[in-house]
Amino acid sequence: MSRGICHPGYCYHRNSPFFSSQIIAILAAILFPVFARAREKARQTACLSNVKQIGLGLLMYAQDYDEKMPFHCGGWGWVICWAEAIAPYTKNAQIQRCPSFDGTDTTDYGYNWMGVELTSLAKFPNPAKMIMAGDSANGWLLPGCPLDGCCATNYGSNGNMSSLHNGGGNYVHVDGHAKWYKPVFGTTPTPGSANWEYWRASKPGTCASCP
């Protein structure tokens, strides 16, 4: 009969509880991270569906309001925020809840307000690239440069894009398609940078205070 697995001075017998517990511990160390990634992948897929529906709600709103995107609202006392404005079209408050984020605001998602708010759909030169909304690191999607093109650093790095879902986040574009991106994609754009058209509909402005 086999003695089991032996090393100098001792042996692990295959029928010993200690041997079995070691095997279980090894398997757990290998499989638990795999299971965790699989669970997060499922949440990522559910979130992508949410973002897609939010995008459709934004586009439906625009069709009813002279093809203009809703105002962002923010924290300055306006009555209707963008997430509330599209509620009659989405008819499901749960799509505003990201399964990987435990937020308390009206929505867990961010709105690219500097790029799309009150902008006519006809004004977007590349709807397939322009981001409307999606996962946010802090509840806002801010591209880092205000409307006149002056660059600022207090809006957050990477456009405040999130890394909740396996190192990235879900975002919906003006043409209605939704996609997962890593935060590095959203590196704070400056006038003329390659990713400007993902965040801003207008051409870069000029500003004497730009660094």
mmCIF file of N, CA and C in Angstrom, residues 97-182:
data_model
loop_
_atom_site.group_PDB
_atom_site.id
_atom_site.type_symbol
_atom_site.label_atom_id
_atom_site.label_comp_id
_atom_site.label_asym_id
_atom_site.label_seq_id
_atom_site.Cartn_x
_atom_site.Cartn_y
_atom_site.Cartn_z
ATOM 1 N N ARG A 97 -28.942 51.718 -10.861
ATOM 2 C CA ARG A 97 -28.152 51.103 -9.792
ATOM 3 C C ARG A 97 -27.131 50.142 -10.384
ATOM 4 N N CYS A 98 -25.855 50.470 -10.235
ATOM 5 C CA CYS A 98 -24.792 49.585 -10.704
ATOM 6 C C CYS A 98 -24.632 48.435 -9.712
ATOM 7 N N PRO A 99 -24.635 47.179 -10.165
ATOM 8 C CA PRO A 99 -24.537 46.040 -9.236
ATOM 9 C C PRO A 99 -23.214 45.955 -8.501
ATOM 10 N N SER A 100 -22.212 46.706 -8.936
ATOM 11 C CA SER A 100 -20.909 46.678 -8.271
ATOM 12 C C SER A 100 -20.657 47.932 -7.432
ATOM 13 N N PHE A 101 -21.681 48.788 -7.313
ATOM 14 C CA PHE A 101 -21.508 50.047 -6.591
ATOM 15 C C PHE A 101 -22.695 50.280 -5.678
ATOM 16 N N ASP A 102 -22.437 50.656 -4.438
ATOM 17 C CA ASP A 102 -23.504 50.861 -3.465
ATOM 18 C C ASP A 102 -23.682 52.353 -3.218
ATOM 19 N N GLY A 103 -24.304 53.029 -4.171
ATOM 20 C CA GLY A 103 -24.495 54.470 -4.058
ATOM 21 C C GLY A 103 -25.817 54.830 -3.404
ATOM 22 N N THR A 104 -25.947 56.088 -3.006
ATOM 23 C CA THR A 104 -27.172 56.562 -2.347
ATOM 24 C C THR A 104 -27.852 57.682 -3.134
ATOM 25 N N ASP A 105 -27.236 58.147 -4.214
ATOM 26 C CA ASP A 105 -27.839 59.212 -5.012
ATOM 27 C C ASP A 105 -28.911 58.644 -5.945
ATOM 28 N N THR A 106 -29.538 59.518 -6.712
ATOM 29 C CA THR A 106 -30.557 59.094 -7.664
ATOM 30 C C THR A 106 -30.008 58.067 -8.637
ATOM 31 N N THR A 107 -28.739 58.221 -8.979
ATOM 32 C CA THR A 107 -28.103 57.303 -9.921
ATOM 33 C C THR A 107 -26.687 56.974 -9.477
ATOM 34 N N ASP A 108 -26.226 55.798 -9.843
ATOM 35 C CA ASP A 108 -24.836 55.404 -9.581
ATOM 36 C C ASP A 108 -23.919 55.783 -10.746
ATOM 37 N N TYR A 109 -24.506 56.323 -11.808
ATOM 38 C CA TYR A 109 -23.744 56.574 -13.023
ATOM 39 C C TYR A 109 -23.440 58.057 -13.208
ATOM 40 N N GLY A 110 -22.466 58.319 -14.067
ATOM 41 C CA GLY A 110 -22.072 59.692 -14.354
ATOM 42 C C GLY A 110 -22.567 60.128 -15.721
ATOM 43 N N TYR A 111 -22.740 61.427 -15.869
ATOM 44 C CA TYR A 111 -23.242 62.038 -17.109
ATOM 45 C C TYR A 111 -22.175 62.993 -17.627
ATOM 46 N N ASN A 112 -21.804 62.845 -18.873
ATOM 47 C CA ASN A 112 -20.786 63.712 -19.465
ATOM 48 C C ASN A 112 -21.394 65.076 -19.767
ATOM 49 N N TRP A 113 -21.682 65.812 -18.715
ATOM 50 C CA TRP A 113 -22.448 67.047 -18.875
ATOM 51 C C TRP A 113 -21.697 68.123 -19.642
ATOM 52 N N MET A 114 -20.391 68.181 -19.492
ATOM 53 C CA MET A 114 -19.653 69.189 -20.241
ATOM 54 C C MET A 114 -19.647 68.907 -21.740
ATOM 55 N N GLY A 115 -19.840 67.651 -22.087
ATOM 56 C CA GLY A 115 -19.789 67.293 -23.485
ATOM 57 C C GLY A 115 -21.124 67.222 -24.187
ATOM 58 N N VAL A 116 -22.208 66.878 -23.428
ATOM 59 C CA VAL A 116 -23.460 66.617 -24.127
ATOM 60 C C VAL A 116 -24.659 67.431 -23.671
ATOM 61 N N GLU A 117 -24.641 67.983 -22.462
ATOM 62 C CA GLU A 117 -25.859 68.627 -21.975
ATOM 63 C C GLU A 117 -26.328 69.763 -22.873
ATOM 64 N N LEU A 118 -27.633 69.798 -23.119
ATOM 65 C CA LEU A 118 -28.302 70.814 -23.930
ATOM 66 C C LEU A 118 -27.749 70.915 -25.351
ATOM 67 N N THR A 119 -27.039 69.891 -25.780
ATOM 68 C CA THR A 119 -26.469 69.873 -27.129
ATOM 69 C C THR A 119 -27.398 69.140 -28.085
ATOM 70 N N SER A 120 -27.599 69.688 -29.261
ATOM 71 C CA SER A 120 -28.431 69.047 -30.276
ATOM 72 C C SER A 120 -27.724 67.821 -30.833
ATOM 73 N N LEU A 121 -28.491 66.792 -31.118
ATOM 74 C CA LEU A 121 -27.917 65.556 -31.663
ATOM 75 C C LEU A 121 -27.186 65.816 -32.975
ATOM 76 N N ALA A 122 -27.651 66.803 -33.717
ATOM 77 C CA ALA A 122 -27.020 67.119 -35.000
ATOM 78 C C ALA A 122 -25.643 67.749 -34.835
ATOM 79 N N LYS A 123 -25.314 68.193 -33.619
ATOM 80 C CA LYS A 123 -24.048 68.878 -33.382
ATOM 81 C C LYS A 123 -22.893 67.926 -33.084
ATOM 82 N N PHE A 124 -23.196 66.637 -32.915
ATOM 83 C CA PHE A 124 -22.130 65.695 -32.585
ATOM 84 C C PHE A 124 -21.461 65.225 -33.875
ATOM 85 N N PRO A 125 -20.211 65.577 -34.086
ATOM 86 C CA PRO A 125 -19.546 65.202 -35.337
ATOM 87 C C PRO A 125 -19.276 63.709 -35.463
ATOM 88 N N ASN A 126 -19.132 63.030 -34.324
ATOM 89 C CA ASN A 126 -18.857 61.595 -34.348
ATOM 90 C C ASN A 126 -19.638 60.911 -33.228
ATOM 91 N N PRO A 127 -20.929 60.640 -33.437
ATOM 92 C CA PRO A 127 -21.763 60.054 -32.375
ATOM 93 C C PRO A 127 -21.255 58.706 -31.873
ATOM 94 N N ALA A 128 -20.549 57.956 -32.707
ATOM 95 C CA ALA A 128 -20.055 56.637 -32.305
ATOM 96 C C ALA A 128 -18.910 56.733 -31.301
ATOM 97 N N LYS A 129 -18.306 57.914 -31.169
ATOM 98 C CA LYS A 129 -17.215 58.095 -30.214
ATOM 99 C C LYS A 129 -17.629 58.904 -28.986
ATOM 100 N N MET A 130 -18.549 59.820 -29.169
ATOM 101 C CA MET A 130 -18.926 60.729 -28.089
ATOM 102 C C MET A 130 -19.619 59.978 -26.956
ATOM 103 N N ILE A 131 -19.095 60.081 -25.746
ATOM 104 C CA ILE A 131 -19.659 59.402 -24.577
ATOM 105 C C ILE A 131 -20.759 60.251 -23.949
ATOM 106 N N MET A 132 -21.893 59.614 -23.642
ATOM 107 C CA MET A 132 -22.994 60.300 -22.958
ATOM 108 C C MET A 132 -22.942 60.069 -21.452
ATOM 109 N N ALA A 133 -22.848 58.808 -21.049
ATOM 110 C CA ALA A 133 -22.945 58.467 -19.632
ATOM 111 C C ALA A 133 -22.280 57.125 -19.383
ATOM 112 N N GLY A 134 -22.109 56.813 -18.102
ATOM 113 C CA GLY A 134 -21.534 55.513 -17.769
ATOM 114 C C GLY A 134 -21.012 55.451 -16.353
ATOM 115 N N ASP A 135 -20.250 54.400 -16.060
ATOM 116 C CA ASP A 135 -19.655 54.222 -14.731
ATOM 117 C C ASP A 135 -18.767 55.405 -14.394
ATOM 118 N N SER A 136 -18.822 55.817 -13.138
ATOM 119 C CA SER A 136 -18.037 56.966 -12.709
ATOM 120 C C SER A 136 -17.357 56.668 -11.388
ATOM 121 N N ALA A 137 -16.153 57.206 -11.234
ATOM 122 C CA ALA A 137 -15.414 57.002 -9.992
ATOM 123 C C ALA A 137 -16.015 57.794 -8.832
ATOM 124 N N ASN A 138 -16.750 58.862 -9.142
ATOM 125 C CA ASN A 138 -17.285 59.693 -8.063
ATOM 126 C C ASN A 138 -18.654 60.294 -8.372
ATOM 127 N N GLY A 139 -19.373 59.722 -9.335
ATOM 128 C CA GLY A 139 -20.706 60.220 -9.647
ATOM 129 C C GLY A 139 -20.749 61.237 -10.764
ATOM 130 N N TRP A 140 -19.586 61.625 -11.282
ATOM 131 C CA TRP A 140 -19.545 62.593 -12.375
ATOM 132 C C TRP A 140 -18.644 62.059 -13.471
ATOM 133 N N LEU A 141 -18.956 62.426 -14.696
ATOM 134 C CA LEU A 141 -18.036 62.180 -15.803
ATOM 135 C C LEU A 141 -17.601 63.543 -16.322
ATOM 136 N N LEU A 142 -16.448 63.958 -15.910
ATOM 137 C CA LEU A 142 -15.967 65.283 -16.265
ATOM 138 C C LEU A 142 -14.686 65.151 -17.068
ATOM 139 N N PRO A 143 -14.661 65.730 -18.247
ATOM 140 C CA PRO A 143 -13.519 65.520 -19.114
ATOM 141 C C PRO A 143 -12.294 66.356 -18.822
ATOM 142 N N GLY A 144 -12.375 67.313 -17.919
ATOM 143 C CA GLY A 144 -11.186 68.059 -17.557
ATOM 144 C C GLY A 144 -11.016 69.394 -18.228
ATOM 145 N N CYS A 145 -11.857 69.749 -19.191
ATOM 146 C CA CYS A 145 -11.762 71.057 -19.845
ATOM 147 C C CYS A 145 -13.157 71.646 -19.996
ATOM 148 N N PRO A 146 -13.394 72.851 -19.508
ATOM 149 C CA PRO A 146 -14.712 73.467 -19.644
ATOM 150 C C PRO A 146 -14.985 73.914 -21.071
ATOM 151 N N LEU A 147 -16.139 74.516 -21.277
ATOM 152 C CA LEU A 147 -16.629 74.777 -22.626
ATOM 153 C C LEU A 147 -15.730 75.667 -23.460
ATOM 154 N N ASP A 148 -14.987 76.573 -22.831
ATOM 155 C CA ASP A 148 -14.170 77.476 -23.623
ATOM 156 C C ASP A 148 -12.822 76.866 -23.983
ATOM 157 N N GLY A 149 -12.590 75.640 -23.564
ATOM 158 C CA GLY A 149 -11.349 74.965 -23.909
ATOM 159 C C GLY A 149 -10.245 75.155 -22.895
ATOM 160 N N CYS A 150 -10.487 75.927 -21.841
ATOM 161 C CA CYS A 150 -9.463 76.117 -20.814
ATOM 162 C C CYS A 150 -9.277 74.828 -20.029
ATOM 163 N N CYS A 151 -8.067 74.379 -19.909
ATOM 164 C CA CYS A 151 -7.815 73.117 -19.222
ATOM 165 C C CYS A 151 -7.793 73.334 -17.716
ATOM 166 N N ALA A 152 -8.328 72.383 -16.999
ATOM 167 C CA ALA A 152 -8.329 72.451 -15.542
ATOM 168 C C ALA A 152 -7.977 71.077 -14.988
ATOM 169 N N THR A 153 -7.477 71.050 -13.793
ATOM 170 C CA THR A 153 -7.097 69.777 -13.193
ATOM 171 C C THR A 153 -8.045 69.365 -12.073
ATOM 172 N N ASN A 154 -8.930 70.264 -11.643
ATOM 173 C CA ASN A 154 -9.791 69.953 -10.511
ATOM 174 C C ASN A 154 -11.027 69.151 -10.900
ATOM 175 N N TYR A 155 -11.119 68.729 -12.157
ATOM 176 C CA TYR A 155 -12.272 67.945 -12.568
ATOM 177 C C TYR A 155 -12.042 66.452 -12.401
ATOM 178 N N GLY A 156 -10.861 66.037 -12.019
ATOM 179 C CA GLY A 156 -10.597 64.614 -11.829
ATOM 180 C C GLY A 156 -9.840 64.015 -12.997
ATOM 181 N N SER A 157 -8.947 63.096 -12.677
ATOM 182 C CA SER A 157 -8.158 62.456 -13.727
ATOM 183 C C SER A 157 -8.977 61.419 -14.464
ATOM 184 N N ASN A 158 -8.555 61.085 -15.666
ATOM 185 C CA ASN A 158 -9.217 60.059 -16.478
ATOM 186 C C ASN A 158 -10.697 60.337 -16.685
ATOM 187 N N GLY A 159 -11.092 61.589 -16.655
ATOM 188 C CA GLY A 159 -12.499 61.921 -16.835
ATOM 189 C C GLY A 159 -13.390 61.329 -15.763
ATOM 190 N N ASN A 160 -12.784 60.956 -14.622
ATOM 191 C CA ASN A 160 -13.495 60.286 -13.527
ATOM 192 C C ASN A 160 -14.078 58.940 -13.963
ATOM 193 N N MET A 161 -13.468 58.312 -14.946
ATOM 194 C CA MET A 161 -13.918 56.986 -15.359
ATOM 195 C C MET A 161 -13.632 55.974 -14.249
ATOM 196 N N SER A 162 -14.428 54.927 -14.207
ATOM 197 C CA SER A 162 -14.377 53.952 -13.123
ATOM 198 C C SER A 162 -13.586 52.704 -13.510
ATOM 199 N N SER A 163 -13.087 52.011 -12.495
ATOM 200 C CA SER A 163 -12.419 50.722 -12.705
ATOM 201 C C SER A 163 -13.133 49.615 -11.925
ATOM 202 N N LEU A 164 -14.436 49.798 -11.684
ATOM 203 C CA LEU A 164 -15.213 48.849 -10.886
ATOM 204 C C LEU A 164 -15.252 47.449 -11.486
ATOM 205 N N HIS A 165 -15.352 47.356 -12.791
ATOM 206 C CA HIS A 165 -15.600 46.070 -13.444
ATOM 207 C C HIS A 165 -14.328 45.517 -14.072
ATOM 208 N N ASN A 166 -13.640 44.677 -13.304
ATOM 209 C CA ASN A 166 -12.418 44.049 -13.811
ATOM 210 C C ASN A 166 -11.445 45.070 -14.388
ATOM 211 N N GLY A 167 -11.300 46.166 -13.664
ATOM 212 C CA GLY A 167 -10.333 47.181 -14.059
ATOM 213 C C GLY A 167 -10.837 48.200 -15.052
ATOM 214 N N GLY A 168 -12.142 48.229 -15.321
ATOM 215 C CA GLY A 168 -12.699 49.178 -16.271
ATOM 216 C C GLY A 168 -14.131 49.526 -15.948
ATOM 217 N N GLY A 169 -14.810 50.181 -16.889
ATOM 218 C CA GLY A 169 -16.196 50.571 -16.682
ATOM 219 C C GLY A 169 -16.970 50.561 -17.981
ATOM 220 N N ASN A 170 -18.283 50.682 -17.874
ATOM 221 C CA ASN A 170 -19.184 50.644 -19.031
ATOM 222 C C ASN A 170 -19.657 52.051 -19.388
ATOM 223 N N TYR A 171 -19.707 52.332 -20.703
ATOM 224 C CA TYR A 171 -20.082 53.670 -21.163
ATOM 225 C C TYR A 171 -20.944 53.576 -22.417
ATOM 226 N N VAL A 172 -21.862 54.520 -22.554
ATOM 227 C CA VAL A 172 -22.750 54.535 -23.717
ATOM 228 C C VAL A 172 -22.465 55.780 -24.550
ATOM 229 N N HIS A 173 -22.489 55.612 -25.856
ATOM 230 C CA HIS A 173 -22.165 56.680 -26.795
ATOM 231 C C HIS A 173 -23.441 57.290 -27.380
ATOM 232 N N VAL A 174 -23.275 58.427 -28.044
ATOM 233 C CA VAL A 174 -24.419 59.155 -28.593
ATOM 234 C C VAL A 174 -25.149 58.349 -29.661
ATOM 235 N N ASP A 175 -24.472 57.445 -30.334
ATOM 236 C CA ASP A 175 -25.159 56.618 -31.334
ATOM 237 C C ASP A 175 -25.929 55.470 -30.701
ATOM 238 N N GLY A 176 -25.853 55.322 -29.367
ATOM 239 C CA GLY A 176 -26.634 54.319 -28.650
ATOM 240 C C GLY A 176 -25.890 53.053 -28.284
ATOM 241 N N HIS A 177 -24.687 52.838 -28.779
ATOM 242 C CA HIS A 177 -23.987 51.602 -28.427
ATOM 243 C C HIS A 177 -23.217 51.794 -27.124
ATOM 244 N N ALA A 178 -23.121 50.722 -26.356
ATOM 245 C CA ALA A 178 -22.448 50.741 -25.059
ATOM 246 C C ALA A 178 -21.238 49.811 -25.099
ATOM 247 N N LYS A 179 -20.195 50.199 -24.346
ATOM 248 C CA LYS A 179 -18.940 49.467 -24.428
ATOM 249 C C LYS A 179 -18.158 49.601 -23.126
ATOM 250 N N TRP A 180 -17.326 48.600 -22.825
ATOM 251 C CA TRP A 180 -16.445 48.615 -21.665
ATOM 252 C C TRP A 180 -15.111 49.252 -22.046
ATOM 253 N N TYR A 181 -14.606 50.122 -21.164
ATOM 254 C CA TYR A 181 -13.303 50.746 -21.381
ATOM 255 C C TYR A 181 -12.490 50.728 -20.097
ATOM 256 N N LYS A 182 -11.184 50.711 -20.238
ATOM 257 C CA LYS A 182 -10.303 50.933 -19.102
ATOM 258 C C LYS A 182 -10.211 52.440 -18.846
#
